[in-house]
Short mmCIF file of C-alpha atoms in Angstrom, two decimals:
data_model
loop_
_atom_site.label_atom_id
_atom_site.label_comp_id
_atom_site.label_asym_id
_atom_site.label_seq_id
_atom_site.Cartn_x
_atom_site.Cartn_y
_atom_site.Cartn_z
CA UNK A 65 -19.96 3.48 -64.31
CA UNK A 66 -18.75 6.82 -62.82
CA UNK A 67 -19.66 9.78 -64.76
CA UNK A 68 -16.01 11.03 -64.29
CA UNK A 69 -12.64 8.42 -64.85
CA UNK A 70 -9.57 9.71 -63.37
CA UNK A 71 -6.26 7.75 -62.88
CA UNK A 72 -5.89 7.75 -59.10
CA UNK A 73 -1.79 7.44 -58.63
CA UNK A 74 0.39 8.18 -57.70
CA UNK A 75 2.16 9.91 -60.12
CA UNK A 76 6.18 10.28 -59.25
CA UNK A 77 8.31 13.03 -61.23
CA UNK A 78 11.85 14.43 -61.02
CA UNK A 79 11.70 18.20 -60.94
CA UNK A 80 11.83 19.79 -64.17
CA UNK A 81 9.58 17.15 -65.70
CA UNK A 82 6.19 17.87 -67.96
CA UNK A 83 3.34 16.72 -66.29
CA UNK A 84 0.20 15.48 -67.98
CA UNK A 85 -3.07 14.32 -65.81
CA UNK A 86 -6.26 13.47 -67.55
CA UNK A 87 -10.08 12.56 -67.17
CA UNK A 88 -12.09 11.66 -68.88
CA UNK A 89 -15.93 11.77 -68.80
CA UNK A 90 -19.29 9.79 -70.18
CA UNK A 91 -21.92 13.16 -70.34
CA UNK A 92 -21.77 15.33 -73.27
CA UNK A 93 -23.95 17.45 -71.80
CA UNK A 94 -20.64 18.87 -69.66
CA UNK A 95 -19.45 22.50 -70.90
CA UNK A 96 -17.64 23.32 -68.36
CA UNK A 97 -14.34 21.77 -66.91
CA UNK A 98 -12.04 22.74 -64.07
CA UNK A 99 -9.17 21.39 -62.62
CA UNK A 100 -8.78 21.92 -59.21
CA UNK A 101 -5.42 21.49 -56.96
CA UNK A 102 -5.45 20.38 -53.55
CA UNK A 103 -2.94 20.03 -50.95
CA UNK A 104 -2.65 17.83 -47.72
CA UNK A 105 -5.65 18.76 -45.23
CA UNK A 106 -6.69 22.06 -47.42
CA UNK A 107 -9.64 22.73 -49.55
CA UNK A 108 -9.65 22.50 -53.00
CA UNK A 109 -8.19 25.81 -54.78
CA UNK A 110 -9.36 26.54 -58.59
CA UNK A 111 -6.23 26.32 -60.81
CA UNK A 112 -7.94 26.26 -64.61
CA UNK A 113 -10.99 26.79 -66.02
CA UNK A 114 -12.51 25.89 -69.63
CA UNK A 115 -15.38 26.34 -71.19
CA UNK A 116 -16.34 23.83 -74.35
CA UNK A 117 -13.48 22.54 -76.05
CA UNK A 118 -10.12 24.09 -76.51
CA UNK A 119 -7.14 24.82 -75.01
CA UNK A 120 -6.13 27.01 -72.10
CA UNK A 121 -2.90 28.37 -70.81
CA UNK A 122 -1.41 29.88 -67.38
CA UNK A 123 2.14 29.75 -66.77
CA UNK A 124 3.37 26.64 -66.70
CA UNK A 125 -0.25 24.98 -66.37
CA UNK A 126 -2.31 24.14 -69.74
CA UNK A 127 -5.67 22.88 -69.89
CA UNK A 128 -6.62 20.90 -72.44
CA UNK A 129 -10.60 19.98 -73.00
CA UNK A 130 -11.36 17.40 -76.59
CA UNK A 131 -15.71 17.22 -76.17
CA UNK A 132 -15.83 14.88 -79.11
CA UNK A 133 -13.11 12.58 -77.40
CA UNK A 134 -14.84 13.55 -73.81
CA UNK A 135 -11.35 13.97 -72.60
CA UNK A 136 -9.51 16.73 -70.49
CA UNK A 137 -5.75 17.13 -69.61
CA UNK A 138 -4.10 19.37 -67.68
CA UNK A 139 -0.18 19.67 -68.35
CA UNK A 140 2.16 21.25 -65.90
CA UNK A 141 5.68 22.36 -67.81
CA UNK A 142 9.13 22.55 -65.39
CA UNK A 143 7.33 20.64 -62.61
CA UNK A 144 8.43 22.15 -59.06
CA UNK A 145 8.57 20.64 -55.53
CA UNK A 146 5.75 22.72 -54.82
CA UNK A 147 3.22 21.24 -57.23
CA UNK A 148 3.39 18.16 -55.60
CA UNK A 149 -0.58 17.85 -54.37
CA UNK A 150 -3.59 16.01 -55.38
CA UNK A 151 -5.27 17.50 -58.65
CA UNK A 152 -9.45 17.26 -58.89
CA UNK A 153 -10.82 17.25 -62.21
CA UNK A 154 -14.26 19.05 -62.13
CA UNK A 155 -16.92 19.48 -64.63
CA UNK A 156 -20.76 20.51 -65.00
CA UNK A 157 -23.02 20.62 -67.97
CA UNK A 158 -25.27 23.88 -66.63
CA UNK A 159 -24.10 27.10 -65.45
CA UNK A 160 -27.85 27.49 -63.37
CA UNK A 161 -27.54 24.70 -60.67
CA UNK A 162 -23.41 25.13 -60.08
CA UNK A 163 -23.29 21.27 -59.30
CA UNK A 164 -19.90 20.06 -60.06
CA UNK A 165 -19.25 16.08 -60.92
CA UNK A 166 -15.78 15.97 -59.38
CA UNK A 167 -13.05 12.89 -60.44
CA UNK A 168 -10.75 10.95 -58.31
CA UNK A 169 -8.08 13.50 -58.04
CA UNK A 170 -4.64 12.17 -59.44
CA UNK A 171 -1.93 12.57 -56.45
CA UNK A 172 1.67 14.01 -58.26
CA UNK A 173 4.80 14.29 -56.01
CA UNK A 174 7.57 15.86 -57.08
CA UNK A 175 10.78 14.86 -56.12
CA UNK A 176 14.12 17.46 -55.97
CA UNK B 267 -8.27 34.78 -53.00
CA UNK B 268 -11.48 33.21 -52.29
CA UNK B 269 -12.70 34.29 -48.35
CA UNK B 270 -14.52 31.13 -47.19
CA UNK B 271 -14.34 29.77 -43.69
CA UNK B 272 -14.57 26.71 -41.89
CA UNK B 273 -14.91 25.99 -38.34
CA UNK B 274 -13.62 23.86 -36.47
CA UNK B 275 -10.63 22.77 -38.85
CA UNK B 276 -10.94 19.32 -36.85
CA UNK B 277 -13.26 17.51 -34.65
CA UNK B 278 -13.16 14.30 -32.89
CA UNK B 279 -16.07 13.55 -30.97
CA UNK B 280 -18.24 10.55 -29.67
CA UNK B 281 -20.75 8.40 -30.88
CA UNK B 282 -24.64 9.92 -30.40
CA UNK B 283 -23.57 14.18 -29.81
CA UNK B 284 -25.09 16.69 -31.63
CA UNK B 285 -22.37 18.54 -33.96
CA UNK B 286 -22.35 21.57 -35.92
CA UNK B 287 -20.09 22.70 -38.67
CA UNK B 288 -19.69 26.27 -39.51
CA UNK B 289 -19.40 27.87 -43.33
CA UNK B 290 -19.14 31.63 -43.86
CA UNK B 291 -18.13 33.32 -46.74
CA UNK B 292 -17.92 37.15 -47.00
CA UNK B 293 -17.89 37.05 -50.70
CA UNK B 294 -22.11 37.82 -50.82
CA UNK B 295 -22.42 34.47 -53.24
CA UNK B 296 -26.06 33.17 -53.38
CA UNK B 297 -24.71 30.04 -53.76
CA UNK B 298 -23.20 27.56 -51.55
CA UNK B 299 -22.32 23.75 -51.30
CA UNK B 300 -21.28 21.11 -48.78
CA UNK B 301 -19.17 18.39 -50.21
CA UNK B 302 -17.97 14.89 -48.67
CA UNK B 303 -14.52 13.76 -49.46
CA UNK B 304 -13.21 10.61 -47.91
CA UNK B 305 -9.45 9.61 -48.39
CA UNK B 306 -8.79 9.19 -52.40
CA UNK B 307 -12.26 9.30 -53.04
CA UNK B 308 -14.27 11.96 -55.26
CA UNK B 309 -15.68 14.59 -53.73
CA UNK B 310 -19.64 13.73 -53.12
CA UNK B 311 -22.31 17.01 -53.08
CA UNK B 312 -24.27 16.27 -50.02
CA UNK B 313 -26.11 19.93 -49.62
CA UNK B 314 -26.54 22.99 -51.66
CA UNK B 315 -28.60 26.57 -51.09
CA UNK B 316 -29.80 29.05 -53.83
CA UNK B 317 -29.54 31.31 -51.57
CA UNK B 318 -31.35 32.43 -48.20
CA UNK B 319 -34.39 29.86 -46.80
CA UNK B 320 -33.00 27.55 -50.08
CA UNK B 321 -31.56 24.10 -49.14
CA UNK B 322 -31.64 21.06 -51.28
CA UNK B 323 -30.35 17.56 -50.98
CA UNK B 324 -27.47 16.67 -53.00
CA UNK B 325 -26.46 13.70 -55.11
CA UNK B 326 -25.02 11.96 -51.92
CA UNK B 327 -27.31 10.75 -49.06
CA UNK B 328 -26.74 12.48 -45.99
CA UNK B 329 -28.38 11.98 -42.70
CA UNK B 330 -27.04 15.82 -42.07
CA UNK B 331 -29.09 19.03 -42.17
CA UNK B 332 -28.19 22.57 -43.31
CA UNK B 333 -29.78 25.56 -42.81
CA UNK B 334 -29.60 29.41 -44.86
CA UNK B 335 -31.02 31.85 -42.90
CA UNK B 336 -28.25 34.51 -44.01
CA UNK B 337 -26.74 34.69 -47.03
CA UNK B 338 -23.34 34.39 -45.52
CA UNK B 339 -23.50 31.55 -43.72
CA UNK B 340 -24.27 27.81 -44.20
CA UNK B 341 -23.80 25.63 -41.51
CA UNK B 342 -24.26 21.61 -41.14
CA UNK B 343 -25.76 19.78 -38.45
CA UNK B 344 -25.54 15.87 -37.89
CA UNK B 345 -28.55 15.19 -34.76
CA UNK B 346 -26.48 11.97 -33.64
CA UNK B 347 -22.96 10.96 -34.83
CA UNK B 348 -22.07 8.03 -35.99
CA UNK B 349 -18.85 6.19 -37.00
CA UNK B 350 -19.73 6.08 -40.53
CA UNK B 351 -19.52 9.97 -40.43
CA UNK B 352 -16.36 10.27 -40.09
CA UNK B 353 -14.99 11.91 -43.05
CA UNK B 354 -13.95 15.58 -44.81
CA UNK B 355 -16.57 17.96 -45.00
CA UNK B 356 -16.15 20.37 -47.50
CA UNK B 357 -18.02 23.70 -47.93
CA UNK B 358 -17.79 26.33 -51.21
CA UNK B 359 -19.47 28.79 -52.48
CA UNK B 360 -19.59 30.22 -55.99
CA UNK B 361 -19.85 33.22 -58.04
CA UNK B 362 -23.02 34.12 -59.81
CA UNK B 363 -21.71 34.48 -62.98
CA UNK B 364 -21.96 32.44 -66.27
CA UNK B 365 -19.30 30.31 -64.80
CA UNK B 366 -19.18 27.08 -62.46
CA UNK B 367 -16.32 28.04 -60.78
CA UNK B 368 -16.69 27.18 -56.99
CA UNK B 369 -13.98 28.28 -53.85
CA UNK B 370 -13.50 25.97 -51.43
CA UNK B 371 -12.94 26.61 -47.45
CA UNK B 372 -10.28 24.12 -45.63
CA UNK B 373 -12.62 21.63 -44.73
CA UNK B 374 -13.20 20.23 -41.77
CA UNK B 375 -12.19 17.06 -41.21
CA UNK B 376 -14.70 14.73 -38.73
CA UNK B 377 -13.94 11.80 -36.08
CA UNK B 378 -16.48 9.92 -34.52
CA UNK B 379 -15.09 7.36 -31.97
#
C-alpha cells in the first residue's frame, strides 16, 4: 500500500468551476503537507504549504489538511485556463531529513 | 522565484555512454535532492546531500551516482545507460528552515535508445 493515495485523472472543468483535489495518506507521523503544481515538461513549483492540521488560504487556492481523517484537499475557486496542470500532493513527517513522500499528481484541464 | 538549474533540459543518447546531469542552485541551500518521475507516476527520491562531501541513497534504487563537492552544485552520473533509464530526472533543493518546502529545477528529461 502506497504511503500517499491520490486520484490520478483526469479531472475536466468548465472555467469558472471550484476545484477540489485530495490525498490522502497512511503515516501520522506526517506534519507537513504541500501541494505542488506542475506543468507540461517543467519542474514542480510550490503552490501551498501547511503545517499540522488546518486550513490555508491564497487567492483562489485553499489548502485544506484533517490529521485525524489523514486527508488533504486543495480547492481552487473561479478555475482559469491557466490552472490547467498536474497537481503533486507532498508531505513529510520531519523537518531534519527534508524527504518528501510525493502522490500521484491529479492532472486538471480547464476548458474555456 | 526559486533559482535552480538543470542541464541539459533533454537528452537522448545510446545504450552503454557515460552521462552526466547538471544541478546548480545559487540559493546557498545545504540541501539538495534528485527525484525520478516517470509519466503519471509519483515522484521517487533517488539521491539527497546534507550538504558538501554528504550524499545518501534515497528511497528509490538507482544505479546513478552523485557527487557534492560545492555547495552549489549536485550533479548525477549514470557509468552505462540503459533503456530502463529513461525517465525525468528531477533535482531541488530546499531551504534550511523549519519547513520542508523544496524548489524544483525543470528537469531533465532522459532517452536511452
Amino acid at each position: 500500500q502506497k504511503e500517499v493515495e491520490q486520484d490520478p485523472g483526469p479531472l475536466s472543468v468548465p472555467e469558472g468551476a471550484i476545484v477540489s483535489l485530495n490525498c490522502t495518506y497512511s503515516n501520522s507521523a506526517f506534519q507537513y503537507f504541500m501541494w505542488y503544481r506542475q506543468y507540461s515538461r517543467k519542474g514542480p513549483e510550490l503552490l501551498m504549504y501547511t503545517y499540522s492540521s488546518g486550513n490555508k488560504e491564497d487567492g483562489r487556492f485553499t489548502a485544506q489538511v484533517d490529521k485525524s481523517s489523514k486527508y488533504i484537499s486543495l480547492f481552487i475557486r473561479d478555475s482559469q485556463p491557466s490552472d490547467s496542470a498536474t497537481y503533486l500532493c507532498a508531505m513529510s513527517g520531519s523537518s531534519n531529513t527534508g524527504k518528501l513522500i510525493f502522490g500521484q499528481g491529479t492532472t486538471l484541464q480547464v476548458k474555456p | 522565484e526559486a533559482d535552480i538549474y538543470q542541464t541539459p533540459r533533454y537528452l537522448v543518447i545510446g545504450t552503454g555512454k557515460k552521462i552526466t546531469l547538471e544541478c546548480s542552485q545559487t540559493m546557498g541551500h545545504d540541501k539538495m535532492y534528485w527525484y525520478q518521475q516517470d509519466p503519471g507516476m509519483e515522484l521517487h527520491l533517488i539521491h539527497y546531500s546534507y550538504g558538501v562531501n554528504s550524499t545518501e541513497k534515497g528511497d528509490l534504487s538507482s544505479e546513478s551516482t552523485v557527487s557534492r563537492i560545492r555547495t552549489e552544485h549536485f550533479p548525477l552520473t549514470l557509468e552505462s545507460a540503459r533503456p530502463s533509464h529513461t525517465s525525468q530526472y528531477l533535482c531541488a533543493s530546499r531551504e534550511d528552515r523549519l519547513t520542508d518546502t523544496q524548489y524544483f529545477g525543470p528537469g531533465t528529461r532522459l532517452t536511452v535508445l
